[in-house]
Amino acid sequence: MTIQTRYNQVISQIRQAQIEFNRQTDDIQLLAVSKTWPASHLRQLVALGQTAFGENYLQEATEKIAQLSDLRLTWHFIGPIQSNKTRPIAELFDWVQSVDRVKIARRLSAQRPENKPDLNICIQINIDNENTKSGVNSNELMVLAEQITALPKLKLRGIMVIPSKKSLVEDQQASFRQAEQLFQQLSAAYSDIDTLSMGMSSDMNIAIAEGSTLVRIGSALFGQRTTPSKLSRVN
Ligand SMILES: *Cc1c(COP(=O)(O)O)cnc(C)c1O
C-alpha cells in the first residue's frame, strides 16, 4: 500500500469518526508519528498536505528536522525526556507532549530561545497507573499544571495519554473517558487549554468518540515499523 493510500484512509477514518460521534469538523488534528521512518517518507506526506509530525528519539528527530528544514512543519516531541537532553528539545521543537515533571518543565522554559514563540506543552498522564510508563498520576496533574503555567516561554495546551493495551473496548473507553474528565478540569482552570492528545493507530476511533482533539498516528500512515522501538506498546 502506498503512503498516499494510507493517508487517505486515515483522513477518511477520522472524518467518519467525527461524524459518527458528532464531533465538530476541524476539531481533530492528525499528528503523523514518524519515528523510525526516513525524511523521504515524511516528505511524501507533506506533499499530501500533512504538516505536523511527532518524534520520540531526539537524535533521530534532529537529523530529520535538519533534512526537512526547507519545509514549514510543526514538530512535536512525544517520547520520554532525559533532563540532559532538554536543550535541543527546547530549541528544535514546537510542542513537547511528554512533560511529566517540573524539573523538565523548568529546563525547557529556561532553554527555550528568546526569539522563538512559547513552547507548547502537554502534560503526560499515566492514565492506567502502569509502573513501566512515564507520566504523572492523575492526582498530580493540577499541581504540575500550576507550576508549568507560572514558567516563562511555555504555554500549557493540554494533556497526553497512552493507555495500556486492553482486550475490552469498555476498558479502553474508561481510560479515555477519565482522561477527558481531567482535560475538562484543566480547561476550567486555565486558558489556552485546547489539546487532548489521545488515540493511536489501533484505538483512534474510541479516542475520538471520547473527545480526543489530536490523534497520534504512526503505523496506519507509514506501515508497520520494522526497526525495534523502545516503546513497550507497538502494534
Ligand atoms: C509510536 C507512538 C505512537 C504511534 O503509534 P502507532 O500505533 O504506530 O500509531 C503514538 N504515540 C506515541 C507516544 C508513540 O510513541
mmCIF file of C-alpha atoms and ligand atoms in Angstrom:
data_model
loop_
_atom_site.group_PDB
_atom_site.id
_atom_site.type_symbol
_atom_site.label_atom_id
_atom_site.label_comp_id
_atom_site.label_asym_id
_atom_site.label_seq_id
_atom_site.Cartn_x
_atom_site.Cartn_y
_atom_site.Cartn_z
ATOM 1 C CA MET A 1 0.000 0.000 0.000
ATOM 2 C CA THR A 2 1.321 3.459 -0.810
ATOM 3 C CA ILE A 3 1.670 6.267 1.717
ATOM 4 C CA GLN A 4 -0.941 8.165 -0.261
ATOM 5 C CA THR A 5 -3.482 5.338 0.106
ATOM 6 C CA ARG A 6 -2.790 5.049 3.827
ATOM 7 C CA TYR A 7 -3.015 8.797 4.318
ATOM 8 C CA ASN A 8 -6.365 8.964 2.530
ATOM 9 C CA GLN A 9 -7.642 6.062 4.629
ATOM 10 C CA VAL A 10 -6.590 7.682 7.890
ATOM 11 C CA ILE A 11 -8.113 11.030 6.914
ATOM 12 C CA SER A 12 -11.401 9.389 5.981
ATOM 13 C CA GLN A 13 -11.385 7.262 9.143
ATOM 14 C CA ILE A 14 -11.031 10.427 11.231
ATOM 15 C CA ARG A 15 -13.782 12.177 9.243
ATOM 16 C CA GLN A 16 -16.128 9.222 9.643
ATOM 17 C CA ALA A 17 -15.487 9.013 13.360
ATOM 18 C CA GLN A 18 -16.118 12.750 13.659
ATOM 19 C CA ILE A 19 -19.497 12.318 12.007
ATOM 20 C CA GLU A 20 -20.395 9.143 13.853
ATOM 21 C CA PHE A 21 -19.594 10.624 17.244
ATOM 22 C CA ASN A 22 -20.942 14.091 16.494
ATOM 23 C CA ARG A 23 -17.644 15.876 16.753
ATOM 24 C CA GLN A 24 -17.280 19.275 15.104
ATOM 25 C CA THR A 25 -15.376 19.105 11.842
ATOM 26 C CA ASP A 26 -11.945 20.621 12.134
ATOM 27 C CA ASP A 27 -11.570 19.887 15.786
ATOM 28 C CA ILE A 28 -9.413 16.776 15.491
ATOM 29 C CA GLN A 29 -5.802 17.178 14.499
ATOM 30 C CA LEU A 30 -3.730 14.454 12.900
ATOM 31 C CA LEU A 31 -0.196 14.114 14.207
ATOM 32 C CA ALA A 32 1.916 11.878 11.973
ATOM 33 C CA VAL A 33 4.204 9.843 14.222
ATOM 34 C CA SER A 34 7.312 9.369 12.127
ATOM 35 C CA LYS A 35 9.726 7.550 14.445
ATOM 36 C CA THR A 36 11.999 5.091 12.583
ATOM 37 C CA TRP A 37 10.934 6.459 9.149
ATOM 38 C CA PRO A 38 13.368 8.406 6.972
ATOM 39 C CA ALA A 39 12.871 12.023 5.923
ATOM 40 C CA SER A 40 11.906 10.947 2.408
ATOM 41 C CA HIS A 41 8.764 9.276 3.756
ATOM 42 C CA LEU A 42 7.809 12.369 5.709
ATOM 43 C CA ARG A 43 8.304 14.440 2.582
ATOM 44 C CA GLN A 44 5.758 12.270 0.768
ATOM 45 C CA LEU A 45 3.193 13.009 3.466
ATOM 46 C CA VAL A 46 3.973 16.718 3.352
ATOM 47 C CA ALA A 47 3.226 16.663 -0.389
ATOM 48 C CA LEU A 48 -0.233 15.323 0.528
ATOM 49 C CA GLY A 49 -0.849 18.140 2.986
ATOM 50 C CA GLN A 50 0.424 16.836 6.326
ATOM 51 C CA THR A 51 2.410 19.382 8.356
ATOM 52 C CA ALA A 52 2.510 18.102 11.971
ATOM 53 C CA PHE A 53 4.981 15.353 12.888
ATOM 54 C CA GLY A 54 5.720 13.565 16.159
ATOM 55 C CA GLU A 55 9.097 12.109 17.065
ATOM 56 C CA ASN A 56 10.221 10.034 20.068
ATOM 57 C CA TYR A 57 14.001 9.952 19.856
ATOM 58 C CA LEU A 58 15.996 13.133 19.929
ATOM 59 C CA GLN A 59 18.944 12.143 17.776
ATOM 60 C CA GLU A 60 16.780 10.704 15.049
ATOM 61 C CA ALA A 61 14.496 13.741 15.155
ATOM 62 C CA THR A 62 17.388 16.196 14.999
ATOM 63 C CA GLU A 63 18.570 14.699 11.713
ATOM 64 C CA LYS A 64 15.121 14.725 10.150
ATOM 65 C CA ILE A 65 14.359 18.271 11.260
ATOM 66 C CA ALA A 66 17.578 19.405 9.565
ATOM 67 C CA GLN A 67 16.847 17.400 6.419
ATOM 68 C CA LEU A 68 13.363 18.912 6.159
ATOM 69 C CA SER A 69 14.265 22.474 7.153
ATOM 70 C CA ASP A 70 13.144 23.756 3.737
ATOM 71 C CA LEU A 71 9.534 22.933 4.712
ATOM 72 C CA ARG A 72 7.233 24.672 7.178
ATOM 73 C CA LEU A 73 6.449 21.894 9.617
ATOM 74 C CA THR A 74 5.321 21.628 13.225
ATOM 75 C CA TRP A 75 7.355 19.217 15.339
ATOM 76 C CA HIS A 76 6.039 17.510 18.473
ATOM 77 C CA PHE A 77 8.318 15.679 20.870
ATOM 78 C CA ILE A 78 6.350 12.720 22.252
ATOM 79 C CA GLY A 79 8.988 10.440 23.812
ATOM 80 C CA PRO A 80 10.406 10.121 27.315
ATOM 81 C CA ILE A 81 12.695 13.042 28.186
ATOM 82 C CA GLN A 82 16.055 12.814 29.918
ATOM 83 C CA SER A 83 16.904 16.045 31.698
ATOM 84 C CA ASN A 84 20.296 16.344 29.992
ATOM 85 C CA LYS A 85 18.545 16.388 26.607
ATOM 86 C CA THR A 86 16.163 19.262 27.190
ATOM 87 C CA ARG A 87 18.204 21.987 25.452
ATOM 88 C CA PRO A 88 17.947 20.645 21.879
ATOM 89 C CA ILE A 89 14.296 19.781 22.502
ATOM 90 C CA ALA A 90 13.604 23.369 23.611
ATOM 91 C CA GLU A 91 15.462 24.696 20.583
ATOM 92 C CA LEU A 92 14.113 22.438 17.827
ATOM 93 C CA PHE A 93 10.531 21.532 18.674
ATOM 94 C CA ASP A 94 7.252 23.471 18.644
ATOM 95 C CA TRP A 95 5.472 21.162 21.088
ATOM 96 C CA VAL A 96 6.513 18.810 23.867
ATOM 97 C CA GLN A 97 3.718 16.380 24.765
ATOM 98 C CA SER A 98 5.605 14.247 27.249
ATOM 99 C CA VAL A 99 6.285 16.581 30.165
ATOM 100 C CA ASP A 100 5.772 14.754 33.445
ATOM 101 C CA ARG A 101 7.911 16.543 35.995
ATOM 102 C CA VAL A 102 8.621 20.117 36.958
ATOM 103 C CA LYS A 103 12.374 19.714 36.568
ATOM 104 C CA ILE A 104 11.921 19.083 32.840
ATOM 105 C CA ALA A 105 9.492 21.987 32.510
ATOM 106 C CA ARG A 106 11.902 24.378 34.245
ATOM 107 C CA ARG A 107 14.724 23.378 31.949
ATOM 108 C CA LEU A 108 12.589 23.688 28.813
ATOM 109 C CA SER A 109 11.453 27.112 29.973
ATOM 110 C CA ALA A 110 14.973 28.334 30.669
ATOM 111 C CA GLN A 111 16.371 26.856 27.451
ATOM 112 C CA ARG A 112 13.654 27.983 25.034
ATOM 113 C CA PRO A 113 15.336 30.561 22.763
ATOM 114 C CA GLU A 114 14.152 34.153 23.326
ATOM 115 C CA ASN A 115 13.422 34.691 19.629
ATOM 116 C CA LYS A 116 11.092 31.698 19.387
ATOM 117 C CA PRO A 117 7.412 31.628 20.359
ATOM 118 C CA ASP A 118 6.423 29.939 23.600
ATOM 119 C CA LEU A 119 6.936 26.173 23.572
ATOM 120 C CA ASN A 120 3.576 24.370 23.595
ATOM 121 C CA ILE A 121 3.330 21.821 26.384
ATOM 122 C CA CYS A 122 1.131 18.842 27.170
ATOM 123 C CA ILE A 123 1.386 17.057 30.486
ATOM 124 C CA GLN A 124 1.649 13.311 30.038
ATOM 125 C CA ILE A 125 -0.652 11.433 32.397
ATOM 126 C CA ASN A 126 -0.056 7.799 33.275
ATOM 127 C CA ILE A 127 -3.758 7.131 32.978
ATOM 128 C CA ASP A 128 -3.643 3.436 33.864
ATOM 129 C CA ASN A 129 -1.011 3.815 36.608
ATOM 130 C CA GLU A 130 1.462 1.482 34.925
ATOM 131 C CA ASN A 131 4.834 1.051 36.600
ATOM 132 C CA THR A 132 6.681 0.992 33.303
ATOM 133 C CA LYS A 133 5.146 4.085 31.786
ATOM 134 C CA SER A 134 6.073 7.757 32.070
ATOM 135 C CA GLY A 135 3.518 10.333 33.078
ATOM 136 C CA VAL A 136 2.150 11.865 36.254
ATOM 137 C CA ASN A 137 -0.606 10.229 38.211
ATOM 138 C CA SER A 138 -3.994 11.869 37.793
ATOM 139 C CA ASN A 139 -3.883 13.405 41.255
ATOM 140 C CA GLU A 140 -0.615 15.191 40.443
ATOM 141 C CA LEU A 141 -1.933 16.914 37.322
ATOM 142 C CA MET A 142 -3.182 20.163 38.809
ATOM 143 C CA VAL A 143 -0.043 20.784 40.849
ATOM 144 C CA LEU A 144 2.208 20.317 37.839
ATOM 145 C CA ALA A 145 -0.122 22.467 35.718
ATOM 146 C CA GLU A 146 0.192 25.305 38.202
ATOM 147 C CA GLN A 147 3.973 25.042 38.166
ATOM 148 C CA ILE A 148 4.139 24.982 34.369
ATOM 149 C CA THR A 149 1.788 27.905 33.813
ATOM 150 C CA ALA A 150 3.969 30.011 36.107
ATOM 151 C CA LEU A 151 7.041 29.475 33.896
ATOM 152 C CA PRO A 152 8.001 31.862 31.070
ATOM 153 C CA LYS A 153 8.335 30.712 27.437
ATOM 154 C CA LEU A 154 5.984 27.759 27.952
ATOM 155 C CA LYS A 155 2.309 27.561 27.007
ATOM 156 C CA LEU A 156 0.346 24.752 28.604
ATOM 157 C CA ARG A 157 -2.062 23.382 25.963
ATOM 158 C CA GLY A 158 -3.395 20.165 27.476
ATOM 159 C CA ILE A 159 -2.669 16.545 28.272
ATOM 160 C CA MET A 160 -1.347 13.437 26.539
ATOM 161 C CA VAL A 161 -2.177 9.830 27.449
ATOM 162 C CA ILE A 162 -1.051 6.397 26.263
ATOM 163 C CA PRO A 163 -3.471 3.913 27.828
ATOM 164 C CA SER A 164 -2.377 0.331 28.412
ATOM 165 C CA LYS A 165 -3.468 -2.283 25.884
ATOM 166 C CA LYS A 166 -6.766 -3.819 26.933
ATOM 167 C CA SER A 167 -8.833 -6.523 25.389
ATOM 168 C CA LEU A 168 -12.215 -4.998 26.171
ATOM 169 C CA VAL A 169 -13.444 -1.903 24.369
ATOM 170 C CA GLU A 170 -15.265 -0.811 27.544
ATOM 171 C CA ASP A 171 -11.981 -0.790 29.443
ATOM 172 C CA GLN A 172 -10.317 1.281 26.728
ATOM 173 C CA GLN A 173 -13.239 3.669 26.840
ATOM 174 C CA ALA A 174 -12.941 4.003 30.596
ATOM 175 C CA SER A 175 -9.326 5.188 30.358
ATOM 176 C CA PHE A 176 -10.100 7.686 27.607
ATOM 177 C CA ARG A 177 -13.133 8.927 29.493
ATOM 178 C CA GLN A 178 -11.072 9.511 32.597
ATOM 179 C CA ALA A 179 -8.558 11.457 30.515
ATOM 180 C CA GLU A 180 -11.363 13.562 29.071
ATOM 181 C CA GLN A 181 -12.542 14.447 32.567
ATOM 182 C CA LEU A 182 -9.057 15.536 33.567
ATOM 183 C CA PHE A 183 -8.871 17.606 30.394
ATOM 184 C CA GLN A 184 -12.140 19.349 31.323
ATOM 185 C CA GLN A 185 -10.838 20.023 34.807
ATOM 186 C CA LEU A 186 -7.688 21.574 33.354
ATOM 187 C CA SER A 187 -9.659 23.654 30.810
ATOM 188 C CA ALA A 188 -11.813 25.035 33.583
ATOM 189 C CA ALA A 189 -8.737 26.216 35.482
ATOM 190 C CA TYR A 190 -6.568 27.667 32.696
ATOM 191 C CA SER A 191 -6.968 29.469 29.394
ATOM 192 C CA ASP A 192 -5.217 28.135 26.258
ATOM 193 C CA ILE A 193 -6.142 24.511 27.096
ATOM 194 C CA ASP A 194 -7.337 23.003 23.828
ATOM 195 C CA THR A 195 -5.435 19.745 23.352
ATOM 196 C CA LEU A 196 -6.453 16.288 24.472
ATOM 197 C CA SER A 197 -3.833 14.100 22.812
ATOM 198 C CA MET A 198 -5.128 10.536 22.754
ATOM 199 C CA GLY A 199 -5.605 7.788 20.211
ATOM 200 C CA MET A 200 -3.106 5.813 18.118
ATOM 201 C CA SER A 201 -3.495 3.633 15.018
ATOM 202 C CA SER A 202 -5.320 0.851 16.829
ATOM 203 C CA ASP A 203 -7.658 2.890 19.024
ATOM 204 C CA MET A 204 -8.253 6.207 17.312
ATOM 205 C CA ASN A 205 -11.992 5.694 16.869
ATOM 206 C CA ILE A 206 -12.590 5.079 20.554
ATOM 207 C CA ALA A 207 -10.387 8.053 21.413
ATOM 208 C CA ILE A 208 -12.321 10.309 19.027
ATOM 209 C CA ALA A 209 -15.603 9.080 20.492
ATOM 210 C CA GLU A 210 -14.364 10.075 23.943
ATOM 211 C CA GLY A 211 -13.249 13.580 22.963
ATOM 212 C CA SER A 212 -9.715 13.416 21.582
ATOM 213 C CA THR A 213 -8.605 16.613 19.820
ATOM 214 C CA LEU A 214 -5.346 15.161 18.492
ATOM 215 C CA VAL A 215 -4.635 11.610 17.368
ATOM 216 C CA ARG A 216 -1.036 10.396 17.129
ATOM 217 C CA ILE A 217 -0.852 8.019 14.182
ATOM 218 C CA GLY A 218 2.231 6.060 13.140
ATOM 219 C CA SER A 219 1.772 2.621 11.600
ATOM 220 C CA ALA A 220 -1.584 3.350 9.931
ATOM 221 C CA LEU A 221 0.173 6.092 7.941
ATOM 222 C CA PHE A 222 3.669 4.766 7.370
ATOM 223 C CA GLY A 223 3.194 0.997 7.671
ATOM 224 C CA GLN A 224 4.463 -1.366 10.371
ATOM 225 C CA ARG A 225 7.723 -0.315 11.963
ATOM 226 C CA THR A 226 10.409 -2.920 11.474
ATOM 227 C CA THR A 227 13.115 -1.223 13.499
ATOM 228 C CA PRO A 228 12.833 -2.149 17.168
ATOM 229 C CA SER A 229 11.156 0.578 19.133
ATOM 230 C CA LYS A 230 11.752 1.370 22.770
ATOM 231 C CA LEU A 231 8.050 1.871 23.213
ATOM 232 C CA SER A 232 6.532 -1.067 25.040
ATOM 233 C CA ARG A 233 3.353 -0.779 23.094
ATOM 234 C CA VAL A 234 3.769 -1.297 19.364
ATOM 235 C CA ASN A 235 1.279 -2.839 17.015
HETATM 236 C C1 LIG B 1 4.753 5.323 18.406
HETATM 237 C C2 LIG B 1 3.800 6.219 19.100
HETATM 238 C C3 LIG B 1 2.533 6.492 18.540
HETATM 239 C C4 LIG B 1 2.036 5.895 17.230
HETATM 240 O O1 LIG B 1 1.734 4.549 17.379
HETATM 241 P P1 LIG B 1 1.022 3.706 16.196
HETATM 242 O O2 LIG B 1 0.438 2.566 16.914
HETATM 243 O O3 LIG B 1 2.097 3.343 15.252
HETATM 244 O O4 LIG B 1 0.010 4.595 15.585
HETATM 245 C C5 LIG B 1 1.696 7.370 19.220
HETATM 246 N N1 LIG B 1 2.071 7.938 20.376
HETATM 247 C C6 LIG B 1 3.266 7.697 20.944
HETATM 248 C C7 LIG B 1 3.598 8.359 22.222
HETATM 249 C C8 LIG B 1 4.169 6.839 20.329
HETATM 250 O O5 LIG B 1 5.336 6.597 20.907
#
